[in-house]
Coordinates of C-alpha atoms and ligand atoms in Angstrom, one line a residue:
M1 CA -39.3 8.8 -16.6
A2 CA -37.7 5.6 -15.2
E3 CA -37.0 5.6 -11.5
Y4 CA -33.3 6.1 -10.6
V5 CA -32.0 2.9 -9.1
P6 CA -28.4 3.1 -7.8
D7 CA -26.3 0.1 -8.7
F8 CA -24.9 -0.2 -5.1
D9 CA -26.4 -1.3 -1.8
I10 CA -27.8 1.8 -0.1
S11 CA -29.3 -0.1 2.9
K12 CA -26.0 -0.2 4.7
P13 CA -23.8 2.7 5.4
T14 CA -20.4 2.9 3.7
I15 CA -17.3 4.7 5.0
A16 CA -17.2 7.0 1.9
R17 CA -20.9 8.0 2.2
V18 CA -20.9 8.5 5.9
Y19 CA -17.8 10.7 5.6
D20 CA -19.5 12.6 2.9
A21 CA -22.6 13.1 5.1
I22 CA -20.4 14.3 8.0
L23 CA -18.8 16.9 5.7
G24 CA -22.2 18.0 4.6
G25 CA -22.1 16.5 1.1
K26 CA -25.0 15.2 -1.0
D27 CA -23.8 11.8 -2.1
N28 CA -25.3 9.8 0.7
F29 CA -28.4 7.9 1.7
A30 CA -30.5 7.5 4.8
A31 CA -28.4 4.7 6.3
D32 CA -25.3 6.9 5.8
R33 CA -27.0 9.8 7.5
E34 CA -27.8 7.6 10.4
G35 CA -24.1 6.7 10.6
A36 CA -23.2 10.4 10.5
A37 CA -25.7 11.0 13.3
A38 CA -24.0 8.4 15.5
Y39 CA -20.7 10.3 15.0
M40 CA -22.4 13.6 15.9
K41 CA -24.0 12.0 19.0
H42 CA -20.6 10.9 20.4
V43 CA -18.5 13.7 19.0
P44 CA -20.6 16.8 18.2
N45 CA -17.6 18.4 16.4
S46 CA -17.2 15.4 14.0
K47 CA -17.4 17.7 11.0
E48 CA -14.5 19.7 12.3
V49 CA -12.5 16.5 12.8
A50 CA -13.2 15.6 9.2
I51 CA -12.2 19.1 8.1
D52 CA -8.9 18.7 10.1
N53 CA -8.3 15.6 8.1
R54 CA -8.9 17.4 4.8
L55 CA -6.6 20.2 5.9
G56 CA -3.9 17.6 6.6
L57 CA -4.4 16.3 3.1
E58 CA -4.2 19.8 1.6
K59 CA -1.0 20.7 3.5
G60 CA 0.7 17.4 2.7
V61 CA -0.2 17.5 -1.0
A62 CA 0.9 21.2 -1.3
Y63 CA 4.3 20.3 0.4
M64 CA 4.9 17.4 -2.0
A65 CA 3.9 19.4 -5.1
K66 CA 6.2 22.2 -4.0
H67 CA 9.0 19.7 -3.5
G68 CA 8.8 18.3 -7.0
I69 CA 6.2 15.5 -6.7
D70 CA 4.1 15.6 -9.9
Q71 CA 2.3 12.2 -9.5
F72 CA 0.0 11.3 -6.7
L73 CA -1.5 7.9 -5.8
D74 CA -4.3 8.7 -3.4
I75 CA -5.6 5.5 -1.7
G76 CA -9.0 5.7 -0.1
A77 CA -9.7 8.9 -2.0
G78 CA -13.3 9.3 -0.9
L79 CA -16.1 11.1 -2.7
P80 CA -15.2 14.4 -4.3
T81 CA -15.3 17.2 -1.7
M82 CA -13.6 20.4 -0.7
R83 CA -10.1 20.9 -2.3
N84 CA -9.5 17.5 -3.8
T85 CA -5.9 16.3 -4.3
H86 CA -5.8 17.2 -8.0
Q87 CA -7.0 20.7 -7.3
V88 CA -4.4 21.4 -4.7
A89 CA -1.6 19.7 -6.7
Q90 CA -2.5 21.3 -10.1
E91 CA -2.7 24.8 -8.5
I92 CA 1.0 24.4 -7.8
N93 CA 1.9 22.3 -10.8
P94 CA -0.6 22.2 -13.6
E95 CA 1.2 19.2 -15.0
A96 CA 0.6 17.1 -11.9
V97 CA -1.2 13.8 -12.4
V98 CA -3.4 12.1 -9.8
C99 CA -4.7 8.6 -9.6
Y100 CA -7.5 8.2 -7.1
V101 CA -8.1 4.7 -5.7
D102 CA -11.1 3.6 -3.6
N103 CA -12.8 0.3 -3.0
D104 CA -16.3 1.9 -2.9
P105 CA -17.7 1.9 -6.5
I106 CA -19.7 5.1 -5.7
V107 CA -16.4 7.0 -5.7
L108 CA -15.8 5.9 -9.3
S109 CA -19.3 6.8 -10.5
H110 CA -19.4 10.2 -8.8
G111 CA -15.8 11.0 -9.3
R112 CA -15.9 10.4 -13.1
A113 CA -18.5 13.2 -13.4
L114 CA -16.2 15.6 -11.6
L115 CA -13.2 14.6 -13.6
A116 CA -14.7 14.4 -17.0
D117 CA -12.7 17.4 -18.2
N118 CA -9.5 16.6 -16.4
E119 CA -7.2 14.4 -18.5
S120 CA -4.4 14.1 -16.0
T121 CA -6.6 12.6 -13.3
T122 CA -8.1 9.1 -13.1
I123 CA -10.1 7.1 -10.6
V124 CA -9.8 3.3 -10.1
T125 CA -11.8 0.9 -8.0
A126 CA -9.2 -1.2 -6.1
D127 CA -8.5 -2.3 -2.5
L128 CA -5.7 -1.4 -0.2
R129 CA -6.0 -4.8 1.3
D130 CA -4.8 -6.2 -2.0
P131 CA -1.9 -4.0 -3.0
E132 CA -1.3 -5.9 -6.2
S133 CA -4.8 -5.0 -7.3
I134 CA -3.6 -1.4 -7.2
L135 CA -0.1 -1.9 -8.5
N136 CA -1.2 -4.1 -11.5
H137 CA -4.3 -2.1 -12.4
P138 CA -3.9 -0.9 -16.0
D139 CA -5.4 2.5 -15.3
V140 CA -3.0 3.0 -12.4
R141 CA -0.1 2.1 -14.7
K142 CA -1.4 4.4 -17.4
V143 CA -1.1 7.5 -15.2
I144 CA 1.6 6.6 -12.6
D145 CA 5.2 6.0 -13.6
F146 CA 6.7 3.8 -11.0
E147 CA 10.2 4.8 -12.1
R148 CA 9.7 8.4 -10.8
P149 CA 9.0 9.7 -7.3
I150 CA 5.4 9.3 -6.2
G151 CA 3.3 11.0 -3.6
L152 CA 1.6 8.0 -1.9
M153 CA -1.4 9.0 0.2
V154 CA -3.2 7.0 2.8
V155 CA -5.3 9.8 4.3
G156 CA -8.2 9.3 6.6
L157 CA -8.1 5.5 6.0
F158 CA -5.9 3.7 8.5
M159 CA -8.4 4.1 11.4
H160 CA -10.7 1.8 9.4
F161 CA -8.3 -1.1 9.9
H162 CA -7.4 -2.9 13.1
D163 CA -3.7 -3.6 13.6
E164 CA -4.6 -7.3 13.9
E165 CA -5.1 -7.1 10.1
N166 CA -1.5 -5.9 9.6
P167 CA -2.4 -3.0 7.4
G168 CA 1.2 -1.8 7.5
E169 CA 2.1 -4.7 5.3
W170 CA -0.2 -3.4 2.5
V171 CA 1.3 0.1 2.7
G172 CA 4.8 -1.5 2.8
A173 CA 4.0 -3.3 -0.4
L174 CA 3.0 -0.1 -2.1
L175 CA 6.0 1.8 -0.8
D176 CA 8.3 -1.0 -2.1
A177 CA 7.0 -0.2 -5.5
C178 CA 7.7 3.5 -5.2
P179 CA 11.2 4.7 -6.0
S180 CA 13.4 6.8 -3.8
G181 CA 12.3 10.4 -3.6
S182 CA 8.7 9.3 -2.9
Y183 CA 6.6 10.4 0.0
L184 CA 4.0 8.7 2.2
L185 CA 1.3 11.1 3.5
M186 CA -0.8 9.6 6.3
T187 CA -3.5 10.9 8.7
D188 CA -5.0 8.8 11.5
F189 CA -7.1 8.9 14.7
A190 CA -4.7 9.1 17.6
D191 CA -5.1 7.8 21.1
T192 CA -3.3 9.8 23.7
G193 CA -5.8 8.8 26.5
E194 CA -8.3 11.6 26.0
P195 CA -12.1 11.0 26.2
Q196 CA -12.9 12.6 22.8
Q197 CA -10.7 10.0 21.2
K198 CA -12.5 7.1 22.8
A199 CA -15.7 8.8 21.8
I200 CA -14.8 8.9 18.1
E201 CA -13.9 5.2 18.3
K202 CA -17.2 4.4 19.9
A203 CA -19.0 6.4 17.1
G204 CA -17.1 4.6 14.4
L205 CA -17.8 1.2 15.8
E206 CA -21.5 2.1 16.2
A207 CA -21.8 3.7 12.7
L208 CA -19.6 1.4 10.6
G209 CA -18.2 -1.4 12.8
N210 CA -14.7 0.1 12.4
G211 CA -12.8 3.4 13.1
W212 CA -10.2 2.7 15.8
V213 CA -7.8 5.1 17.5
R214 CA -4.1 4.3 17.7
K215 CA -1.3 5.3 20.0
P216 CA 1.0 7.7 18.2
E217 CA 3.9 5.2 18.3
K218 CA 1.7 2.7 16.5
I219 CA 0.8 5.3 13.8
L220 CA 4.5 6.0 13.4
E221 CA 5.2 2.2 12.9
H222 CA 2.9 2.4 9.8
F223 CA 5.4 4.8 8.2
Q224 CA 7.6 1.7 7.7
G225 CA 10.6 3.4 9.2
L226 CA 10.7 6.3 6.8
P227 CA 12.0 9.5 8.4
L228 CA 9.3 12.1 8.7
V229 CA 9.4 15.6 7.4
E230 CA 9.6 18.1 10.3
P231 CA 7.6 18.5 12.6
G232 CA 7.0 14.8 12.4
L233 CA 3.6 13.3 13.5
E234 CA 1.4 16.1 14.9
W235 CA -2.2 17.2 15.5
V236 CA -3.3 18.7 12.2
P237 CA -3.7 22.3 13.5
R238 CA -0.1 22.2 14.6
W239 CA 1.2 20.4 11.5
F240 CA 2.9 22.5 8.9
P241 CA 5.3 20.2 7.0
G242 CA 8.7 21.7 6.4
E243 CA 8.0 24.6 8.7
P244 CA 9.3 23.4 12.1
D245 CA 9.9 27.0 13.4
R246 CA 6.4 28.2 12.6
E247 CA 4.5 29.5 15.6
V248 CA 1.6 27.1 16.3
P249 CA -0.8 26.8 19.3
A250 CA 0.3 24.7 22.2
A251 CA -1.2 21.3 22.1
E252 CA -3.0 21.9 25.4
D253 CA -4.6 25.1 24.0
L254 CA -6.3 23.2 21.1
E255 CA -9.9 22.3 21.4
P256 CA -10.2 18.6 22.4
Y257 CA -11.7 17.8 19.0
H258 CA -8.5 19.1 17.3
R259 CA -6.6 16.5 19.3
I260 CA -8.1 13.5 17.4
M261 CA -6.5 13.7 13.9
M262 CA -2.8 13.4 13.5
A263 CA -0.8 13.9 10.2
G264 CA 2.7 12.9 9.1
L265 CA 4.7 12.8 5.9
G266 CA 7.4 10.2 5.4
Y267 CA 10.2 10.6 2.9
K268 CA 11.8 7.6 1.1
A269 CA 15.4 8.6 0.7
Ligands
SAM301 N1 -8.9 10.2 1.8 C1 -10.2 11.0 1.9 C2 -10.0 12.0 3.0 O1 -9.1 11.9 3.8 O2 -10.7 13.0 3.0 C3 -11.4 10.1 2.2 C4 -11.3 9.5 3.6 S1 -12.7 8.4 3.9 C5 -12.8 8.5 5.6 C6 -12.0 6.8 3.7 C7 -12.1 6.3 2.2 O3 -11.4 5.1 2.1 C8 -13.6 6.0 1.8 O4 -13.9 6.6 0.6 C9 -13.6 4.4 1.7 O5 -14.5 4.0 0.7 C10 -12.1 4.2 1.4 N2 -11.7 2.8 1.7 C11 -12.1 2.1 2.8 N3 -11.5 0.9 2.8 C12 -10.7 0.8 1.7 C13 -9.9 -0.2 1.1 N4 -9.7 -1.3 1.7 N5 -9.3 0.1 -0.1 C14 -9.4 1.3 -0.7 N6 -10.2 2.3 -0.2 C15 -10.9 2.1 1.0

């Protein structure tokens, strides 16, 4: 039998595969597992941080689906893992469509296998840094109707860009193409001056050369002035969109590793 030769470079870690390794997935190679080990070294609870991020995704998608969003544009989708966007959305609305976008070709090759029997879901290789590559992609246009409200998702992605790159401009360009009634779901690493936050930044820089933390006010800026669904930008274990009165643990009672990932959901009126 011919030896399996992947058609992508496995000698260097990629964000998607390192994240997969941290979450305990199987779609990664030695260089990625080394990257994951760097995360574990600096933040032993890195897996819990990644799970917080996924829970943020799940809560945000469920809120949007329950509030009438039936098409999702998930940028930086990552490799298939626990409770993917289409699973969460289609549980609430079986008619919901999802377009996954990622610039790592492994996401397309592995995602296709998962989605072979799901006609209302597609995966596209395109880059957030070039919003037109997303907006003009024929497969995006096939699934997403830009005349109707969209759930735009930039989850677990912004930390990989430095503000010097002006990543808000890319999101702004995507949002401009979304009609009123759309949402922007975002999670990001926050910097409120705690050591575990600096540790995760150090891990990211060592493992991938990126993965910065941001002051909450900087994260908010990237929502492009959209008002946020209550309770606004919050640590994921305290974040239940649309349930501002829900009893949640006090921020100071959270484990330090739960005070790394923040989530927010903006609404385009
Ligand atoms: N969104 C998923 C989640 O939150 O669980 C995956 C997050 S993973 C940390 C970040 C993903 O963004 C990776 O799959 C990576 O390949 C992708 N990514 C990184 N830079 C990107 C870019 N410029 N355009 C599109 N995707 C990108």
